[in-house]
mmCIF file of C-alpha atoms in Angstrom:
data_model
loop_
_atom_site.group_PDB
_atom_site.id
_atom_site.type_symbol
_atom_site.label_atom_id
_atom_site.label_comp_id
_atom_site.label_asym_id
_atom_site.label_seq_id
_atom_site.Cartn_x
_atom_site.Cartn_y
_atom_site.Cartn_z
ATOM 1 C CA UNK A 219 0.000 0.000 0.000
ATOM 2 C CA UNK A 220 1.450 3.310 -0.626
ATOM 3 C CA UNK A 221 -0.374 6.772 -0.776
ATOM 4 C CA UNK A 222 -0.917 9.133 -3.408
ATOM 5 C CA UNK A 223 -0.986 12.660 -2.124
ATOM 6 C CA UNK A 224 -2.188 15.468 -4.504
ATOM 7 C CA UNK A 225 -1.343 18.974 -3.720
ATOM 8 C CA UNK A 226 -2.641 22.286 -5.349
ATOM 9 C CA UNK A 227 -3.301 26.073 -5.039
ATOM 10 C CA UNK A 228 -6.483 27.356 -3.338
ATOM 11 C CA UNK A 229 -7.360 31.243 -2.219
ATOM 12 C CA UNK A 230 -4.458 32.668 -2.530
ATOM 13 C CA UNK A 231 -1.196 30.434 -1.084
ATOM 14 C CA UNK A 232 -3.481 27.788 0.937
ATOM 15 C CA UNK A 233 -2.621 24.032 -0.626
ATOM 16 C CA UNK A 234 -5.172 21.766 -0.902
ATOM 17 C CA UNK A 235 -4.180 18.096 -0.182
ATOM 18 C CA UNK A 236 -6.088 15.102 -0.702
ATOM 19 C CA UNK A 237 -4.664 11.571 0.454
ATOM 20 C CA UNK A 238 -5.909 8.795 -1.491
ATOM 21 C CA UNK A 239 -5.643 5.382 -0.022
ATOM 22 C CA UNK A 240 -5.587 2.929 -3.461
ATOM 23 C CA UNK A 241 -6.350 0.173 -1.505
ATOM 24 C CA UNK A 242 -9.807 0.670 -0.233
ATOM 25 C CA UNK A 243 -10.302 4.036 -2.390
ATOM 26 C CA UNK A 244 -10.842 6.126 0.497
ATOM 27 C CA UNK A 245 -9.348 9.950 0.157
ATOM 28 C CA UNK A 246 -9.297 12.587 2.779
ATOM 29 C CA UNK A 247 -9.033 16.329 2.675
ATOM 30 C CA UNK A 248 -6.467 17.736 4.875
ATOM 31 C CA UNK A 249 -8.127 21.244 5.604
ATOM 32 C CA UNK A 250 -10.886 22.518 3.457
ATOM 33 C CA UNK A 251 -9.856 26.268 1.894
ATOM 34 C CA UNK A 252 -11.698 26.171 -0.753
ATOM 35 C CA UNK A 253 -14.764 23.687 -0.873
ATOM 36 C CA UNK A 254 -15.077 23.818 -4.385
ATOM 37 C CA UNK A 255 -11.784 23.783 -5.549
ATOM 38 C CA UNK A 256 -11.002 20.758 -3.523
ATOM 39 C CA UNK A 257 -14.259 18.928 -4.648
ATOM 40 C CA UNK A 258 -13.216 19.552 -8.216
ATOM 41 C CA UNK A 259 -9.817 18.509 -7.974
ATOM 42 C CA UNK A 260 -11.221 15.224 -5.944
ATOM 43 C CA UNK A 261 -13.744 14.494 -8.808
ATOM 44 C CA UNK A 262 -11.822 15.093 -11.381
ATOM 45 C CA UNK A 263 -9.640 12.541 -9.884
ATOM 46 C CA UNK A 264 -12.093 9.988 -9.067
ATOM 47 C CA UNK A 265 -11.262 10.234 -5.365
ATOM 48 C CA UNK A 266 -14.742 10.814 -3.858
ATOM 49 C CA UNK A 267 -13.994 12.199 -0.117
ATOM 50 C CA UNK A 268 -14.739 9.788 2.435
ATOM 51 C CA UNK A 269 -12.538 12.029 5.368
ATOM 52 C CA UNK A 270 -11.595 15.858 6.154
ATOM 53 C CA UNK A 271 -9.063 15.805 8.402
ATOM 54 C CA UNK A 272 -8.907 19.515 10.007
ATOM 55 C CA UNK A 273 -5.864 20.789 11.146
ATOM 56 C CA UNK A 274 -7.160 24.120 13.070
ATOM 57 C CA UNK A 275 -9.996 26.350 13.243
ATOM 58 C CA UNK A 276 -8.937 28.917 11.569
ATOM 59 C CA UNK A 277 -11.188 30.409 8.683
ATOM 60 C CA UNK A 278 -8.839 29.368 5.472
ATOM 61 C CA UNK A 279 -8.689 25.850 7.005
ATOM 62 C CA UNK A 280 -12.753 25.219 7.852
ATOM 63 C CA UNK A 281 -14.636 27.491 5.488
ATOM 64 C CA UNK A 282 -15.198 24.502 2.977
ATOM 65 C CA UNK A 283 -16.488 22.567 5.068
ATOM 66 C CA UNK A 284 -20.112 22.444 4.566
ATOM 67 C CA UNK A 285 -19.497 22.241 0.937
ATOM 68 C CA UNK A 286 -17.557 19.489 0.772
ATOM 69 C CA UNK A 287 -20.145 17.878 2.849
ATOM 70 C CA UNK A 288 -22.990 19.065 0.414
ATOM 71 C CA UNK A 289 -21.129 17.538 -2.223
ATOM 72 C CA UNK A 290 -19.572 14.132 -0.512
ATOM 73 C CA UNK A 291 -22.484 13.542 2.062
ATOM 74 C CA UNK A 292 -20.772 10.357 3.494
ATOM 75 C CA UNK A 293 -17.938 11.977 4.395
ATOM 76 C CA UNK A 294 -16.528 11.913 8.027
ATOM 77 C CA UNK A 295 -15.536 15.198 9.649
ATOM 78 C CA UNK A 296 -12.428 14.534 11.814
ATOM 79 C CA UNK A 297 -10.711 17.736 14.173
ATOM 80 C CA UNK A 298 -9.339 18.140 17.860
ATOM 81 C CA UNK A 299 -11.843 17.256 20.694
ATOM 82 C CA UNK A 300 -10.089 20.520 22.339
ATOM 83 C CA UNK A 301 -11.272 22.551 19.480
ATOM 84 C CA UNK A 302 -14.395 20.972 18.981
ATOM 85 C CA UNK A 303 -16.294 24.347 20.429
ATOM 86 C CA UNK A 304 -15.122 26.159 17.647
ATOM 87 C CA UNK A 305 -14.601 23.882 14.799
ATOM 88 C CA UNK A 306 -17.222 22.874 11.839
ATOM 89 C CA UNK A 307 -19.783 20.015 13.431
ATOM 90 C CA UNK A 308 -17.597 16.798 13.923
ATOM 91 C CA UNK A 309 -18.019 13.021 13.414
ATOM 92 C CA UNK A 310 -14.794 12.356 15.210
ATOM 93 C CA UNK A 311 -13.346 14.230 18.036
ATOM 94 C CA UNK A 312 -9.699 13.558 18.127
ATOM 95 C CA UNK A 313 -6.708 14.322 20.520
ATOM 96 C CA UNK A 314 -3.362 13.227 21.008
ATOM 97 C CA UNK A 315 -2.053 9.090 20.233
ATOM 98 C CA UNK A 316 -5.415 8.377 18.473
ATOM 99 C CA UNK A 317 -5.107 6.616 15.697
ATOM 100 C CA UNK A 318 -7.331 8.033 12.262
ATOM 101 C CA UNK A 319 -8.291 5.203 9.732
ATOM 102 C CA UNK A 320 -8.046 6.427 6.185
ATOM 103 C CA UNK A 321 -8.685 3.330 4.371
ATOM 104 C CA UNK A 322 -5.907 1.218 5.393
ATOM 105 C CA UNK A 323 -3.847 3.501 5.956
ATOM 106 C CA UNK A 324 -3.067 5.179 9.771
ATOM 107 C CA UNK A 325 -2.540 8.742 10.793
ATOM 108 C CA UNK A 326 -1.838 9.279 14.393
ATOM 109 C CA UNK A 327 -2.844 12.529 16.102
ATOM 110 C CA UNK A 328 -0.263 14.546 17.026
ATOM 111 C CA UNK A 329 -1.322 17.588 19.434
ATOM 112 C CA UNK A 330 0.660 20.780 18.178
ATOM 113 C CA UNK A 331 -0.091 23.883 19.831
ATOM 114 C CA UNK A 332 1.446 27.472 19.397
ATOM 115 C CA UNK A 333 -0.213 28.784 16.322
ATOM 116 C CA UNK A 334 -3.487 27.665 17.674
ATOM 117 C CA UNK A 335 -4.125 26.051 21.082
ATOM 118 C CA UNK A 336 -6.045 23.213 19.571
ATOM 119 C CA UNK A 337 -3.601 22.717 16.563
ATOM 120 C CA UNK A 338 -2.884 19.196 15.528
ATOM 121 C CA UNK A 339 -0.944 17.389 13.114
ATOM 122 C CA UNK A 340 -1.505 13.634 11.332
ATOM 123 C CA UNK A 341 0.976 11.504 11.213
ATOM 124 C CA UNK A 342 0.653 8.418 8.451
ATOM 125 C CA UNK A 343 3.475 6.467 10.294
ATOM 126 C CA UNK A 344 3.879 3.485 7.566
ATOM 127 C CA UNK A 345 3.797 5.838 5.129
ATOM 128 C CA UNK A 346 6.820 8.109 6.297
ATOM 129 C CA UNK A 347 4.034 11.498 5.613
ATOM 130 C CA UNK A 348 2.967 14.228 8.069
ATOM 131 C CA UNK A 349 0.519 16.684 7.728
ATOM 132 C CA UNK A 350 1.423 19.849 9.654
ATOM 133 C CA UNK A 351 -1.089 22.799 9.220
ATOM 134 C CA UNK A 352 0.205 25.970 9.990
ATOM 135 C CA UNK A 353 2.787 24.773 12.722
ATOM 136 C CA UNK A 354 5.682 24.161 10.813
ATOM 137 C CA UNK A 355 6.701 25.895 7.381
ATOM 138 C CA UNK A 356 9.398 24.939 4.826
ATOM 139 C CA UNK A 357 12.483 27.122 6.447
ATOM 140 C CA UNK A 358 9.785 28.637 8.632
ATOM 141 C CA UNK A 359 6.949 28.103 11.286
ATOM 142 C CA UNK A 360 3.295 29.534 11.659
ATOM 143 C CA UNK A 361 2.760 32.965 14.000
ATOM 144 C CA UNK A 362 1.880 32.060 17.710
ATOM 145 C CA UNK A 363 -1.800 33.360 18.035
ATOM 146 C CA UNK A 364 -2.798 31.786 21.150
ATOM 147 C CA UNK A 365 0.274 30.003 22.612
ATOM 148 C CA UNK A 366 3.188 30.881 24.044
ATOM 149 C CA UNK A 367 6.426 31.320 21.994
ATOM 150 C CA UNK A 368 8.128 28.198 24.453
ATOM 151 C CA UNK A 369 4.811 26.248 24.059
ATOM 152 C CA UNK A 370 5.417 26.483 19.785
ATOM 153 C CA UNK A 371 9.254 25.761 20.106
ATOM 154 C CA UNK A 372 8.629 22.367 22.316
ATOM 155 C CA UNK A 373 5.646 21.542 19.525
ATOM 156 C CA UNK A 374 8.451 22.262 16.310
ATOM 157 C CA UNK A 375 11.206 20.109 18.512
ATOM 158 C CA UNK A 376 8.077 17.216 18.498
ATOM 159 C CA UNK A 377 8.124 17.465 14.559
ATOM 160 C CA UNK A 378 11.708 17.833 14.151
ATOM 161 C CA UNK A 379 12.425 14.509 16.009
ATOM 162 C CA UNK A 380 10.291 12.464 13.639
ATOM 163 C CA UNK A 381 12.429 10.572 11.233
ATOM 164 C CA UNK A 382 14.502 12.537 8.952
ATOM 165 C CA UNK A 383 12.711 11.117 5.958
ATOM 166 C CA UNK A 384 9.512 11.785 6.864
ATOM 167 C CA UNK A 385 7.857 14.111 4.086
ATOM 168 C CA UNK A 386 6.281 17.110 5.398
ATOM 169 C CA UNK A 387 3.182 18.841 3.835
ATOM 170 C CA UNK A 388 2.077 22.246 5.203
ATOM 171 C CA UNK A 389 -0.633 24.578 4.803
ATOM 172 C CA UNK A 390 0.537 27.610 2.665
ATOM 173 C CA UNK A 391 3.387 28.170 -0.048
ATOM 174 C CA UNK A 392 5.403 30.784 2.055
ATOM 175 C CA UNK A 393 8.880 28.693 1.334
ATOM 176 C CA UNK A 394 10.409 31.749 -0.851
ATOM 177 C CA UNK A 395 9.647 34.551 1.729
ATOM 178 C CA UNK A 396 10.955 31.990 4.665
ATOM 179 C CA UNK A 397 14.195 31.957 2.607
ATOM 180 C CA UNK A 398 14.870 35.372 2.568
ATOM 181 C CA UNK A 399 14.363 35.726 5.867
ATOM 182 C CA UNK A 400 16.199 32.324 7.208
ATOM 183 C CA UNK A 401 19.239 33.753 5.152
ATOM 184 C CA UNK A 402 19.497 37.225 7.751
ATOM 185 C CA UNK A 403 19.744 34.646 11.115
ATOM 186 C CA UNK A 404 21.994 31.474 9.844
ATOM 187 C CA UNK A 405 23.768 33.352 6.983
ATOM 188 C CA UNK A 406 26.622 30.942 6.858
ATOM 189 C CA UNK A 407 24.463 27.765 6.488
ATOM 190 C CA UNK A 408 25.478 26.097 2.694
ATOM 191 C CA UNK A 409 23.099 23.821 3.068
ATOM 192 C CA UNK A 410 20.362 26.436 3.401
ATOM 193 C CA UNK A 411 22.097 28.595 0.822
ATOM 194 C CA UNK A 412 21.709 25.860 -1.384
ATOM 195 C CA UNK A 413 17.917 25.387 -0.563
ATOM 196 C CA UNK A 414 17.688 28.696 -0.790
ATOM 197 C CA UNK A 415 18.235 28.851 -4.558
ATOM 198 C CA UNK A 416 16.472 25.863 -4.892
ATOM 199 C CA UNK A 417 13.283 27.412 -4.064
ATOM 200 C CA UNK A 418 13.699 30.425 -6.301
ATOM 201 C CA UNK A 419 14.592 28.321 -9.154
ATOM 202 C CA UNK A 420 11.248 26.338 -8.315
ATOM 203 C CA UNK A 421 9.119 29.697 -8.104
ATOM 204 C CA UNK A 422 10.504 31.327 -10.927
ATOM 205 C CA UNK A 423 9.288 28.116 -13.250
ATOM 206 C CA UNK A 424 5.973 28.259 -11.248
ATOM 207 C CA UNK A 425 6.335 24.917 -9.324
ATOM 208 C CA UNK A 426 5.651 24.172 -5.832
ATOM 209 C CA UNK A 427 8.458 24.043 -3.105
ATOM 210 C CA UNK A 428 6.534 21.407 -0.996
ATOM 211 C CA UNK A 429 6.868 18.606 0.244
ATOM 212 C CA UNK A 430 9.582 19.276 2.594
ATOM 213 C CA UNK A 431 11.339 16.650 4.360
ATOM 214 C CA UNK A 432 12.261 16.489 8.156
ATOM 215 C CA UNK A 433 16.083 16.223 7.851
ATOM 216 C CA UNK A 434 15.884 19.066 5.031
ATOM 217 C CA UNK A 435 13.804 21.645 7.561
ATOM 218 C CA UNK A 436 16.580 19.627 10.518
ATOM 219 C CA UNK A 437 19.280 21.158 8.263
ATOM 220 C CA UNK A 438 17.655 24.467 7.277
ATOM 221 C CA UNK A 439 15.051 25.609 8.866
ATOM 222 C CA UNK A 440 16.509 28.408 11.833
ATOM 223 C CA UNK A 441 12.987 27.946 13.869
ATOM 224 C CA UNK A 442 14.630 23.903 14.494
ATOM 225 C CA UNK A 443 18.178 25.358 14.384
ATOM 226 C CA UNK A 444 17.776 27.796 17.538
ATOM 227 C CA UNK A 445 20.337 25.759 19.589
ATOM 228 C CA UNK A 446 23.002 26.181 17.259
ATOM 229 C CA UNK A 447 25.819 28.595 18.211
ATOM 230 C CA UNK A 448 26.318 30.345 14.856
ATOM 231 C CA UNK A 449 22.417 31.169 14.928
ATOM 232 C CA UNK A 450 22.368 32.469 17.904
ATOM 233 C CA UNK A 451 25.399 34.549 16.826
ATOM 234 C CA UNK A 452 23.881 35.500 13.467
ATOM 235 C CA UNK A 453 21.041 37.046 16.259
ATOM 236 C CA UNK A 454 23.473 38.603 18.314
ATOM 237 C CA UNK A 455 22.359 36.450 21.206
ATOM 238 C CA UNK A 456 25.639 34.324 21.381
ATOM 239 C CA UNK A 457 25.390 33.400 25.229
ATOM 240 C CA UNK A 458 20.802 33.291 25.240
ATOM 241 C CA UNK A 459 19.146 29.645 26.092
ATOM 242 C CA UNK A 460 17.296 28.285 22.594
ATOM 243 C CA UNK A 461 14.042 29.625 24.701
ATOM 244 C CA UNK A 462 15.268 33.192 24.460
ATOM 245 C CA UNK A 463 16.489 32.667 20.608
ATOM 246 C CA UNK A 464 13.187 30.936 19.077
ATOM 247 C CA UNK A 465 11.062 34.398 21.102
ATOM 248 C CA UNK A 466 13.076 36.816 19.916
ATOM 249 C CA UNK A 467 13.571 35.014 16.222
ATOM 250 C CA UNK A 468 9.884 34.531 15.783
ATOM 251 C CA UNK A 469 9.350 38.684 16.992
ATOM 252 C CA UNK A 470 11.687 38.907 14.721
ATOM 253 C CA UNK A 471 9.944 37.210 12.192
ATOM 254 C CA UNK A 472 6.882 39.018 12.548
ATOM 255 C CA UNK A 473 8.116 42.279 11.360
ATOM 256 C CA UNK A 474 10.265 41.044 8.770
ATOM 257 C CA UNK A 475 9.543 42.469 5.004
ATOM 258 C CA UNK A 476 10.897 40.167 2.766
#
C-alpha cells in the first residue's frame, strides 16, 4: 500500500491536499480552503472524499467545510476534541495518540499547539508522511496566536524529532519569503544557501516548493536550528538559552519584510 498525495493552489497560497488510499479508495481532505476547488480537484480525480481531516480552526482551514459535505455527504468530519467548540460540526473528536483510519492507511494525532491552542498534526506512520497545518513551514513556522512562543518551540522540537525522511506537507506556499528571511539569522548555512536557490529556481518556473522533508527543515530551517551557536550569533544572542532565541527570532519574524 502506498499513498498518493495530490497537492494544489487554493485562495491565494493555501494548498489543498487530498490523500488517497488505493487500496480501499478512500481519500481525505487535509483542511478545506476552498470547498469547491477541492471537490473539483477530488472528482476530477475519481477520489470521492470519504474524510476531512482539520488541522485548526482557523477560517482558510474550515470554510469549505459544509461544501464538501454538500457535495460528498458520506464523508466523516475529523478535528481536535479541544477545538471541537469552535470547529465545523464533527463526526470524530480527536486528541493526542489516536489513531485516524483512512482506508488502510493510519494517521496518528499529534497535538501541536502554538499557532493555535487546539492545533494538531496527522501523522501516516507506515507511510513516512505528516501533515502539519500551519505549525511548521518549509524554512519557517506559523505565527503564535494563542500560545506561548516556548509552548510552539517544544511543539516544532516534536516534529523535528520524527524521522529525517519523513515528508512534510504544510498549509501555505510561504517557502520563498521563509528563505529570505532564514538567510538574515543562519547566513553561513550552505546547506540552506543551497535550498535557498532551490526554491527560487522552483518559483521562478511556477512549481511548488513542498513537500519538505524532516532532515531538510533539521538542516535548514533556523525555527529547528535555535540551539546552534552560529544562529544564535547570526542574532546577536551568542550566550541566550534556545528559549530566548526561538522568542526573539519569531518577533523577529513578525516584522520582517521580505
Amino acid at each position: 500500500m502506498a499513498l498518493e498525495v495530490a497537492q494544489f493552489i487554493c485562495l491565494n497560497d493555501n494548498f489543498g491536499l487530498l490523500v488517497h488510499e488505493p487500496e480501499l479508495g478512500a481519500t481525505a481532505s487535509v483542511d478545506a480552503p476552498d470547498g469547491e476547488a477541492i471537490a473539483n480537484e477530488a472528482e476530477r480525480r475519481g477520489w470521492p472524499l470519504t474524510h476531512l481531516l482539520l488541522t485548526h480552526h482557523h477560517a482558510d482551514h474550515v470554510q469549505g467545510t459544509q461544501t464538501l459535505k454538500a457535495r460528498f455527504p458520506r464523508m466523516k468530519v475529523i478535528g481536535a476534541a479541544k477545538d471541537a467548540h469552535r470547529l465545523p460540526p464533527l463526526d470524530r473528536a480527536v486528541s493526542e495518540g489516536v489513531l485516524v483510519e483512512v482506508g488502510e492507511a493510519r494517521a496518528r494525532v499529534i497535538e501541536t499547539p502554538g499557532h493555535t491552542l487546539g492545533h494538531i498534526a496527522y501523522y501516516f506512520e507506515d507511510d513516512e508522511i505528516v501533515f502539519v497545518g500551519d505549525t511548521l513551514f518549509s524554512l519557517g513556522c506559523g505565527r503564535v496566536f494563542e500560545g506561548t512562543m516556548e509552548m510552539m518551540r517544544l511543539t516544532l522540537e516534536t516534529l523535528a524529532d520524527l524521522p529525517g525522511e519523513t515528508v512534510v506537507y504544510c498549509g501555505h506556499e510561504y517557502t520563498q519569503a521563509n528563505a529570505k528571511f532564514a538567510l538574515t539569522v543562519d547566513p553561513d548555512n550552505p546547506v540552506l544557501q543551497s535550498r535557498a536557490q532551490t526554491v527560487a529556481d522552483l518559483r521562478k518556473d511556477g512549481k511548488y516548493t513542498l513537500p519538505t522533508t524532516i532532515a531538510l527543515e533539521n538542516a535548514t530551517n533556523p525555527f529547528l536550528r535555535v540551539e546552534d551557536p552560529g544562529v544564535a550569533a547570526a542574532m546577536g544572542m551568542r550566550d541566550s538559552d534556545a528559549s530566548s532565541v526561538f522568542a526573539a527570532m519569531r518577533e523577529r519574524k513578525n516584522n520582517f519584510a521580505a
